[in-house]
N, CA, C and O atoms as a GROMACS GRO file, in nm:
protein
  448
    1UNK      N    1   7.865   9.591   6.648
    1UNK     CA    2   7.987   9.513   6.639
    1UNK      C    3   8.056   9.542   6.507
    1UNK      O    4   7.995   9.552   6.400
    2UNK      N    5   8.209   9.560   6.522
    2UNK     CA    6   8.258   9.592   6.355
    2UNK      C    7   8.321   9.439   6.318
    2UNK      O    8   8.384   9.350   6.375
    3UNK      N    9   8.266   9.467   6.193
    3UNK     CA   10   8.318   9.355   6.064
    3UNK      C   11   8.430   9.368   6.006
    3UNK      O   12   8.439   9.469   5.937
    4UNK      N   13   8.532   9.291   6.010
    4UNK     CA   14   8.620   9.295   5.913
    4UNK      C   15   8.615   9.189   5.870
    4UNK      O   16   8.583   9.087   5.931
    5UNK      N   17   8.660   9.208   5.701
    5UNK     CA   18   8.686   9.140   5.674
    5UNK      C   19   8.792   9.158   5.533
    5UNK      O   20   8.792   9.245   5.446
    6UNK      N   21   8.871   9.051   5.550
    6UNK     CA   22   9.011   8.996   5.469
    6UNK      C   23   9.014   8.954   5.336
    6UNK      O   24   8.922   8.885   5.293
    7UNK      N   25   9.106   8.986   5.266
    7UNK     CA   26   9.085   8.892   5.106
    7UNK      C   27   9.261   8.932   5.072
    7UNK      O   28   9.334   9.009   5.134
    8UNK      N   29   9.286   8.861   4.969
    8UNK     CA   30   9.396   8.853   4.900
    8UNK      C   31   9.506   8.744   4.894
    8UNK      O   32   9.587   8.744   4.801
    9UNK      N   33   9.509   8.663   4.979
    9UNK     CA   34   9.536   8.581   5.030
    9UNK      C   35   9.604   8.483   4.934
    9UNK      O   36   9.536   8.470   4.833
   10UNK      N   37   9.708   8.414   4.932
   10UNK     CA   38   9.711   8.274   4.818
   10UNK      C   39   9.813   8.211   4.855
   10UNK      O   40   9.860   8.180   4.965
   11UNK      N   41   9.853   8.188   4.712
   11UNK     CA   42   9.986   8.079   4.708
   11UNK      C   43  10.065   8.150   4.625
   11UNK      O   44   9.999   8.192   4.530
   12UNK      N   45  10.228   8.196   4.620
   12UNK     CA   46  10.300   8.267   4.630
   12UNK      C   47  10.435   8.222   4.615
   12UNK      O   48  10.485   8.179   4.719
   13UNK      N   49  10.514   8.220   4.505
   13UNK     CA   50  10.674   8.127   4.514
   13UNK      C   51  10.748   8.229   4.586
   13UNK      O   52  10.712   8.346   4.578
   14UNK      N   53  10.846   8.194   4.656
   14UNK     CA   54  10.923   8.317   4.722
   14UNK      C   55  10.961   8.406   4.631
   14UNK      O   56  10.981   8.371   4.515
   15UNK      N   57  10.973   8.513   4.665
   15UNK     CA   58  11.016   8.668   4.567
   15UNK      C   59  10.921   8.692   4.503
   15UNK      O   60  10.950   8.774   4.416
   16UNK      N   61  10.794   8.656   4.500
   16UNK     CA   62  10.655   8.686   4.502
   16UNK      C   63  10.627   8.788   4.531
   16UNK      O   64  10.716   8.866   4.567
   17UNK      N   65  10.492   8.830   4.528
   17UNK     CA   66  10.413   8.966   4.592
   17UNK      C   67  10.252   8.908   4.596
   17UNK      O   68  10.201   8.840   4.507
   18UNK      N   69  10.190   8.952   4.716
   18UNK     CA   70  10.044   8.969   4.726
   18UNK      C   71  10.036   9.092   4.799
   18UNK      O   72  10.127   9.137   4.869
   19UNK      N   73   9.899   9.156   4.777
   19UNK     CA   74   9.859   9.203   4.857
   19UNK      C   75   9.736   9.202   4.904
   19UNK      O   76   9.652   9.173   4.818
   20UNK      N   77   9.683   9.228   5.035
   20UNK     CA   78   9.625   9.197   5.122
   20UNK      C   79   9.521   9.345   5.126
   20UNK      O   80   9.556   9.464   5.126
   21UNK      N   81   9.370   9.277   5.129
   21UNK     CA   82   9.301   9.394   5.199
   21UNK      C   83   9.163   9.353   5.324
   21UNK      O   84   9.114   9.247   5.363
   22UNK      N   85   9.137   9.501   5.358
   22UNK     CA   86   9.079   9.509   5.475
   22UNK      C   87   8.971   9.584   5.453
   22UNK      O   88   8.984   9.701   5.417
   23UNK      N   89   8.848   9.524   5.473
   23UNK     CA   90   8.745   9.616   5.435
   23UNK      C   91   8.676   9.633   5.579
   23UNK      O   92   8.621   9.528   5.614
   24UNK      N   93   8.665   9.750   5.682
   24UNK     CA   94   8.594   9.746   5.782
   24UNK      C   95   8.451   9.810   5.744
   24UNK      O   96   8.428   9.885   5.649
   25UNK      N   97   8.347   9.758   5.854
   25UNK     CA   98   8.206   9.787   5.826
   25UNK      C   99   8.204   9.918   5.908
   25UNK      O  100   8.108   9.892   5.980
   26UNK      N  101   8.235  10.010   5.936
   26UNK     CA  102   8.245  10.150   6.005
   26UNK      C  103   8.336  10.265   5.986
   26UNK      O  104   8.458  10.248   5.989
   27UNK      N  105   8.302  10.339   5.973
   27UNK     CA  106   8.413  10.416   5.925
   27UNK      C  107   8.552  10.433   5.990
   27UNK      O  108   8.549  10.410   6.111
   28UNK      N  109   8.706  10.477   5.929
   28UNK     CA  110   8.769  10.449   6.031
   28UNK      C  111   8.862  10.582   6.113
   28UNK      O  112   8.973  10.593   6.165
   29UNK      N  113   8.739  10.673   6.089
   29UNK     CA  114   8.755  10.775   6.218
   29UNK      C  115   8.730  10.719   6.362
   29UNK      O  116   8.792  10.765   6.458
   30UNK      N  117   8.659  10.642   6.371
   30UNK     CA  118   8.603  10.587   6.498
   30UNK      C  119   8.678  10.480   6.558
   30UNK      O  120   8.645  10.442   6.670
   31UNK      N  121   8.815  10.402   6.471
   31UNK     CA  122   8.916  10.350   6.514
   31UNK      C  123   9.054  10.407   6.539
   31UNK      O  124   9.100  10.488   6.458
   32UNK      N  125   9.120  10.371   6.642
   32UNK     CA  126   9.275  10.476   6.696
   32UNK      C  127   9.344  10.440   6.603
   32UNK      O  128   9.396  10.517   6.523
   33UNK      N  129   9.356  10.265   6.602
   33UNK     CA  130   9.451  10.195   6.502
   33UNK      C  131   9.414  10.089   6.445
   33UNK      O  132   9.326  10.014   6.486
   34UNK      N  133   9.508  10.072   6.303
   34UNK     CA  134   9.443   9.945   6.205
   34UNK      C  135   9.542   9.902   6.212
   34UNK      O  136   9.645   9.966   6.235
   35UNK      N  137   9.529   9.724   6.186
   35UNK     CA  138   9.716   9.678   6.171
   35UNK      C  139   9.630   9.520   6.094
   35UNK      O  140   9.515   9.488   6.062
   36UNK      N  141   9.738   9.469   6.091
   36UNK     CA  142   9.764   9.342   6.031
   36UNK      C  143   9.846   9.260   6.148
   36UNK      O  144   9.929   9.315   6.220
   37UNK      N  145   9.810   9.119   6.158
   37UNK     CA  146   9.908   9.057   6.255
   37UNK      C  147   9.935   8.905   6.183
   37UNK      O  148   9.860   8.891   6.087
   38UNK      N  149  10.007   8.811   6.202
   38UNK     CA  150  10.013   8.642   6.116
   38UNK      C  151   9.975   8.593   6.224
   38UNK      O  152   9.951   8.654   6.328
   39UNK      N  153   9.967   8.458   6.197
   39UNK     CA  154  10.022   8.351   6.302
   39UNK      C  155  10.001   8.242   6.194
   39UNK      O  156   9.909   8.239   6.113
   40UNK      N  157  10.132   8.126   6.213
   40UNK     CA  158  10.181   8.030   6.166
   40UNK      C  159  10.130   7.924   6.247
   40UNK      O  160  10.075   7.983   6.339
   41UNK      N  161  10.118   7.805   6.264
   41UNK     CA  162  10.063   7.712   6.291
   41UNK      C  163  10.164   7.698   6.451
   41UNK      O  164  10.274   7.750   6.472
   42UNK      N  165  10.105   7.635   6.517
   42UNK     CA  166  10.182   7.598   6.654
   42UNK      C  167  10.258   7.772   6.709
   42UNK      O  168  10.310   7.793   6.818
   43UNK      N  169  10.245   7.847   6.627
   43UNK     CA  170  10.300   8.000   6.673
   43UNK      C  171  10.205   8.055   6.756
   43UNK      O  172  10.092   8.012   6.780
   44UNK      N  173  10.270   8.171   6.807
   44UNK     CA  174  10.174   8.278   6.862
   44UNK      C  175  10.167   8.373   6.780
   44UNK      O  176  10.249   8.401   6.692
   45UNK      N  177  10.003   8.460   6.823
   45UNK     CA  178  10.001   8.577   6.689
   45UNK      C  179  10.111   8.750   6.698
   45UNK      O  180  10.145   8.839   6.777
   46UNK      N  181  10.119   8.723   6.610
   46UNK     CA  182  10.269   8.848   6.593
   46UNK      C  183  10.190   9.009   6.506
   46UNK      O  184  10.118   9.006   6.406
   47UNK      N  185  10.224   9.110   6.569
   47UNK     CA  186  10.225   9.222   6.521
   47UNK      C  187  10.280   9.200   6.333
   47UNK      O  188  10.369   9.116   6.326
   48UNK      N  189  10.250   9.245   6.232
   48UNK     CA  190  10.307   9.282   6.131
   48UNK      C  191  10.307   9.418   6.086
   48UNK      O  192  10.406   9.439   6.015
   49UNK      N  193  10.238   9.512   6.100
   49UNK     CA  194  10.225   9.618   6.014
   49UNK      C  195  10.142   9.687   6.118
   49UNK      O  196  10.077   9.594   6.167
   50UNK      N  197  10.098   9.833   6.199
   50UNK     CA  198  10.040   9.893   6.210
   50UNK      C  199  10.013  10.056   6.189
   50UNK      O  200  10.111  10.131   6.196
   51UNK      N  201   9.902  10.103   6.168
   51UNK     CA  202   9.886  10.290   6.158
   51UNK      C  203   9.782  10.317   6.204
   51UNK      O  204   9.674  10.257   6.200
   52UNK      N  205   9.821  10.446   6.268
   52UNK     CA  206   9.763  10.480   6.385
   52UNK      C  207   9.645  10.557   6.287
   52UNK      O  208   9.640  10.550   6.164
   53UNK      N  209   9.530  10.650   6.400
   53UNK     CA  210   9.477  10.746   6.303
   53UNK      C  211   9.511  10.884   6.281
   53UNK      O  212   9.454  10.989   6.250
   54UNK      N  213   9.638  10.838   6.312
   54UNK     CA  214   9.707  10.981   6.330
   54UNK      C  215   9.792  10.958   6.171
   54UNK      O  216   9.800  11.058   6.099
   55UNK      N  217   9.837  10.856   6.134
   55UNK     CA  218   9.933  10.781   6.017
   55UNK      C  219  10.071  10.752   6.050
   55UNK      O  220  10.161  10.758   5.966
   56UNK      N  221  10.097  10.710   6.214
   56UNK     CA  222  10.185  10.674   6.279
   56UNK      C  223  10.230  10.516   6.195
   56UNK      O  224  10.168  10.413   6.222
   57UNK      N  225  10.330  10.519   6.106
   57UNK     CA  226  10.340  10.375   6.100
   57UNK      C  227  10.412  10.289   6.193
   57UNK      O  228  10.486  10.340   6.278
   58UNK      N  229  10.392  10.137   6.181
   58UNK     CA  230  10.474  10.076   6.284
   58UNK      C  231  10.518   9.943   6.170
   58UNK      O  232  10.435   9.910   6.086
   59UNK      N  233  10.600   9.901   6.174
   59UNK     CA  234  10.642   9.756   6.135
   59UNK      C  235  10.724   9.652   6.246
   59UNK      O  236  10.811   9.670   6.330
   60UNK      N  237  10.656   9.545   6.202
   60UNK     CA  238  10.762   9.416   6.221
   60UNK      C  239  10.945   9.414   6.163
   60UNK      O  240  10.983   9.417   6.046
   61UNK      N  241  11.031   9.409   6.286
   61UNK     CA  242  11.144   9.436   6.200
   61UNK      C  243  11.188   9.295   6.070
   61UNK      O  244  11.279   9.311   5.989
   62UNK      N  245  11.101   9.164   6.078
   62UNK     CA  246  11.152   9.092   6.001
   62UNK      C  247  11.081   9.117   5.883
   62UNK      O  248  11.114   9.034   5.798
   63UNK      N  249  10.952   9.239   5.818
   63UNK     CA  250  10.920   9.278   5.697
   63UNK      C  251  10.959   9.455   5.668
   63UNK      O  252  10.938   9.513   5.561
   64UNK      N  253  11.015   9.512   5.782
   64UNK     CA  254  11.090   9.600   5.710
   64UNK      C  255  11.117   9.610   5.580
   64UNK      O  256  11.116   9.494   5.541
   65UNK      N  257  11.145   9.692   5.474
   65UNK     CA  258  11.157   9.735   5.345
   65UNK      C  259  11.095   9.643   5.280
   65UNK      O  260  11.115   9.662   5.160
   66UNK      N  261  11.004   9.518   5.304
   66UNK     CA  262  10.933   9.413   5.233
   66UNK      C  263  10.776   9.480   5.238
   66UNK      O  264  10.705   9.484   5.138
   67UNK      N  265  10.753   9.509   5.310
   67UNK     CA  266  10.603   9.523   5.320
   67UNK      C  267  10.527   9.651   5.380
   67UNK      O  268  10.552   9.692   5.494
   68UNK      N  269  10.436   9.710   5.298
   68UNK     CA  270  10.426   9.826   5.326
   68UNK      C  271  10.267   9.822   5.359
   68UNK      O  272  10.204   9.743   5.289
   69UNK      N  273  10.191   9.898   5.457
   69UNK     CA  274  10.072   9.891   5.510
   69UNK      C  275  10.056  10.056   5.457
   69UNK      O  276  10.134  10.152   5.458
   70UNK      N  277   9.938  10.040   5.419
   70UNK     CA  278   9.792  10.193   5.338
   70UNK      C  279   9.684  10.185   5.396
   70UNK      O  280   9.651  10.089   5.465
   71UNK      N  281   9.631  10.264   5.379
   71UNK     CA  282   9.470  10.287   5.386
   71UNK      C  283   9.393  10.405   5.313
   71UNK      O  284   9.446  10.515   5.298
   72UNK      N  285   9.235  10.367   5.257
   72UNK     CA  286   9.167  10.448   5.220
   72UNK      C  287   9.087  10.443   5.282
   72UNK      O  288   9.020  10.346   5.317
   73UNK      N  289   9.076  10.638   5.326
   73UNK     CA  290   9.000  10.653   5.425
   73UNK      C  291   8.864  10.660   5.392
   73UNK      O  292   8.793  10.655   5.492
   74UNK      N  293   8.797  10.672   5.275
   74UNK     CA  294   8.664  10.657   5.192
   74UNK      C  295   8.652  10.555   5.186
   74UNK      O  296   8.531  10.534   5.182
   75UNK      N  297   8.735  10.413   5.182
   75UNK     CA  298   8.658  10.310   5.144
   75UNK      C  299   8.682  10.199   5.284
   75UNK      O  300   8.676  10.076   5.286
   76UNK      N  301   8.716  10.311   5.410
   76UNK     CA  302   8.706  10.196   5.527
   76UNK      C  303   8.802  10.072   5.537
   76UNK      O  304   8.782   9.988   5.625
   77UNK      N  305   8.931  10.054   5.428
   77UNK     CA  306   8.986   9.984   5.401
   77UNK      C  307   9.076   9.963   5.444
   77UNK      O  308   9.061  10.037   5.541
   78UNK      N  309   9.172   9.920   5.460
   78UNK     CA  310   9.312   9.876   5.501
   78UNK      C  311   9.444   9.774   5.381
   78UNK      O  312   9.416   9.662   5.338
   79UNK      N  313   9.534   9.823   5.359
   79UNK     CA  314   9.592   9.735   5.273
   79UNK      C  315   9.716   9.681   5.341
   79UNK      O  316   9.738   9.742   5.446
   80UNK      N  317   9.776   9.615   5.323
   80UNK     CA  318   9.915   9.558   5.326
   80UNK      C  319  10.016   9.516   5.170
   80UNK      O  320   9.969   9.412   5.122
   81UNK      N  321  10.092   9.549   5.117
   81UNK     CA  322  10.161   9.541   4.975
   81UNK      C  323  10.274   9.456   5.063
   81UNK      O  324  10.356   9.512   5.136
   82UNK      N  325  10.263   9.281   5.041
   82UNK     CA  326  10.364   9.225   5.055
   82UNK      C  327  10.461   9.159   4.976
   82UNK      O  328  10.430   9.045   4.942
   83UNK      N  329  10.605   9.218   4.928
   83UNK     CA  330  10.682   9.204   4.846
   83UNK      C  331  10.796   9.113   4.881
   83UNK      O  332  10.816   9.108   5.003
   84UNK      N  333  10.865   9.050   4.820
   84UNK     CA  334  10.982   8.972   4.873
   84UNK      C  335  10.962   8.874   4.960
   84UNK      O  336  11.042   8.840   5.048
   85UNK      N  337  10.854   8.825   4.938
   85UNK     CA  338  10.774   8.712   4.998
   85UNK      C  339  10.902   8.581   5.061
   85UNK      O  340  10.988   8.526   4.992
   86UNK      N  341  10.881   8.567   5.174
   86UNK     CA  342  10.977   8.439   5.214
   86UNK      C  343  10.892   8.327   5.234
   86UNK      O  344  10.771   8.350   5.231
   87UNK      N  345  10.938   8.188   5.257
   87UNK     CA  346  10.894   8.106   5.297
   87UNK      C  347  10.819   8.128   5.472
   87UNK      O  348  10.713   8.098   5.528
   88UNK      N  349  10.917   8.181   5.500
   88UNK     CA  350  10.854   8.234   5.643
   88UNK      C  351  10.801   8.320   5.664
   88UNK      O  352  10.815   8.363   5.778
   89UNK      N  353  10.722   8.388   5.582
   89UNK     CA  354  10.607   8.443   5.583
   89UNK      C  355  10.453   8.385   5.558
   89UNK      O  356  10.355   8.459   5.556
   90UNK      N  357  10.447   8.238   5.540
   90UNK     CA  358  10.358   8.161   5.528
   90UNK      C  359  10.295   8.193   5.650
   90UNK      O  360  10.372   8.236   5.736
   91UNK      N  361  10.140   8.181   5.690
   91UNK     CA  362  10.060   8.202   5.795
   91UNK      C  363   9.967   8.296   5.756
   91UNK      O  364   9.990   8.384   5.673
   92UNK      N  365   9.830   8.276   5.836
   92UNK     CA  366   9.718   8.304   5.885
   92UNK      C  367   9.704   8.474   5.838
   92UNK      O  368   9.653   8.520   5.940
   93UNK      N  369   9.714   8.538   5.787
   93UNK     CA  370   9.717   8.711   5.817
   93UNK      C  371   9.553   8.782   5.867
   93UNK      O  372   9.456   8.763   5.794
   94UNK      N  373   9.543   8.848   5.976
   94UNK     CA  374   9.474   8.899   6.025
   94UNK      C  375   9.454   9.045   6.053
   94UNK      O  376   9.531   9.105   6.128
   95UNK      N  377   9.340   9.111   5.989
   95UNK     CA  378   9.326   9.258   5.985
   95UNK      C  379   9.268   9.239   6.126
   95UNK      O  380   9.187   9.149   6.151
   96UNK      N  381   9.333   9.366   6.254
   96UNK     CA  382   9.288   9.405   6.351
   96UNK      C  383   9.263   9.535   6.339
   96UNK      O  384   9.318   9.608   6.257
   97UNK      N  385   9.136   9.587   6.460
   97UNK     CA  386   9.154   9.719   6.493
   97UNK      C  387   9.112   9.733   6.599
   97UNK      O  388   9.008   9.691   6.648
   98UNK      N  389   9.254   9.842   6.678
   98UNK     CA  390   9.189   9.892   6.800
   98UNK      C  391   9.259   9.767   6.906
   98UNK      O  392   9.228   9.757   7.025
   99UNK      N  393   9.335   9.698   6.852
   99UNK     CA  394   9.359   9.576   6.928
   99UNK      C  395   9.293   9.496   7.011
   99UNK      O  396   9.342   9.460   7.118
  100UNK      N  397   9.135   9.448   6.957
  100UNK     CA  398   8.988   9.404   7.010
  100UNK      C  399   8.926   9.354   6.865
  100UNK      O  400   8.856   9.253   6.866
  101UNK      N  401   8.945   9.409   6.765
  101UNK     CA  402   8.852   9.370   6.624
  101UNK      C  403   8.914   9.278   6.560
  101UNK      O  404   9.035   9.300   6.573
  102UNK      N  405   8.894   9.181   6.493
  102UNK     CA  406   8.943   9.052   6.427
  102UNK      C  407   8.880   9.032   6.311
  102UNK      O  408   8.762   9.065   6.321
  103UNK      N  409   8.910   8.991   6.200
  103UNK     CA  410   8.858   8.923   6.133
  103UNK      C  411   8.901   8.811   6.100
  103UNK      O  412   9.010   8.787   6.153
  104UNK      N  413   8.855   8.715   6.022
  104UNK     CA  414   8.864   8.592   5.997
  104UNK      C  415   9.002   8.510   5.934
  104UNK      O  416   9.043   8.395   5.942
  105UNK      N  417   9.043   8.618   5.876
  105UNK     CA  418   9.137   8.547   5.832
  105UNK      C  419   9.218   8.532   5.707
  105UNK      O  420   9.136   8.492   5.625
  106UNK      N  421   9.310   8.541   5.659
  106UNK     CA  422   9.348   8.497   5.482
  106UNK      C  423   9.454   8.412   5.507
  106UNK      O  424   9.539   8.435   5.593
  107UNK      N  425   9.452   8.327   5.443
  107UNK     CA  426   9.616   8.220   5.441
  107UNK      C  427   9.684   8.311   5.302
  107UNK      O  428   9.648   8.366   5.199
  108UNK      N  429   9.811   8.283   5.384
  108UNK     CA  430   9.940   8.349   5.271
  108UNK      C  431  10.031   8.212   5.282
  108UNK      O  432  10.076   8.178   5.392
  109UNK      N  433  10.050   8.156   5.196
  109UNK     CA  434  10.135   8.038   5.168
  109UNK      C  435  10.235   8.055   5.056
  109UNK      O  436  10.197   8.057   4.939
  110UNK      N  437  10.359   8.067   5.087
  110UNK     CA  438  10.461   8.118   5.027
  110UNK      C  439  10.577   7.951   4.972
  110UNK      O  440  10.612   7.868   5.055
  111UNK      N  441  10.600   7.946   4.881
  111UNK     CA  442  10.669   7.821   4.866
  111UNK      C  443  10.805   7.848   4.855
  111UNK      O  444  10.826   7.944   4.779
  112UNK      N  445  10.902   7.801   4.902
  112UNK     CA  446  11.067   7.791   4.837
  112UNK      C  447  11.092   7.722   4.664
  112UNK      O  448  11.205   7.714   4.616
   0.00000   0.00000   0.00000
């Protein structure tokens, strides 16, 4: 079974920055794709950021030029660099892979 797991997570005034990482327990030749997804309370969970293993990127059009998704391929990792932080970017952030792998979780809480 693969492990992910999340960190970076906080509290954030708008026009802020965090960033977010992803440490998987397997290497990530053996995954197609890594991504990041939110979900906000009473929401459903939303795509944010994905790359393929090809380095296909994909974004959410509401973090366009805000937020940029990396990876190191030695350290199994995954990043997200989120800049220009809104209030509505508050929520849950979740490293996926493969669209089946989950991990637990980081709260991003962004204040006005």
């Amino acid at each position: 079974q693969v492990q992910l797991v999340e960190s970076g997570g906080g509290l954030v005034q708008a026009g802020g920055s965090l960033r977010l990482s992803c440490a998987a327990s397997r290497p990530f030749f053996t995954f197609n794709s890594m991504g990041w997804y939110r979900q906000a309370p009473g929401k459903q969970r939303d795509m944010v950021a994905t790359i393929t293993r090809g380095g296909t990127i994909n974004y959410a059009d509401s973090v366009k030029g805000r937020f940029t998704i990396s990876r190191d391929n030695a350290k199994s990792t995954v990043y997200l660099q989120m800049n220009s932080l809104k209030p509505e970017d508050t929520a849950v952030y979740y490293c996926n892979e493969d669209n089946t792998y989950w991990g637990q979780g980081t709260q991003v809480t962004v204040s006005s």
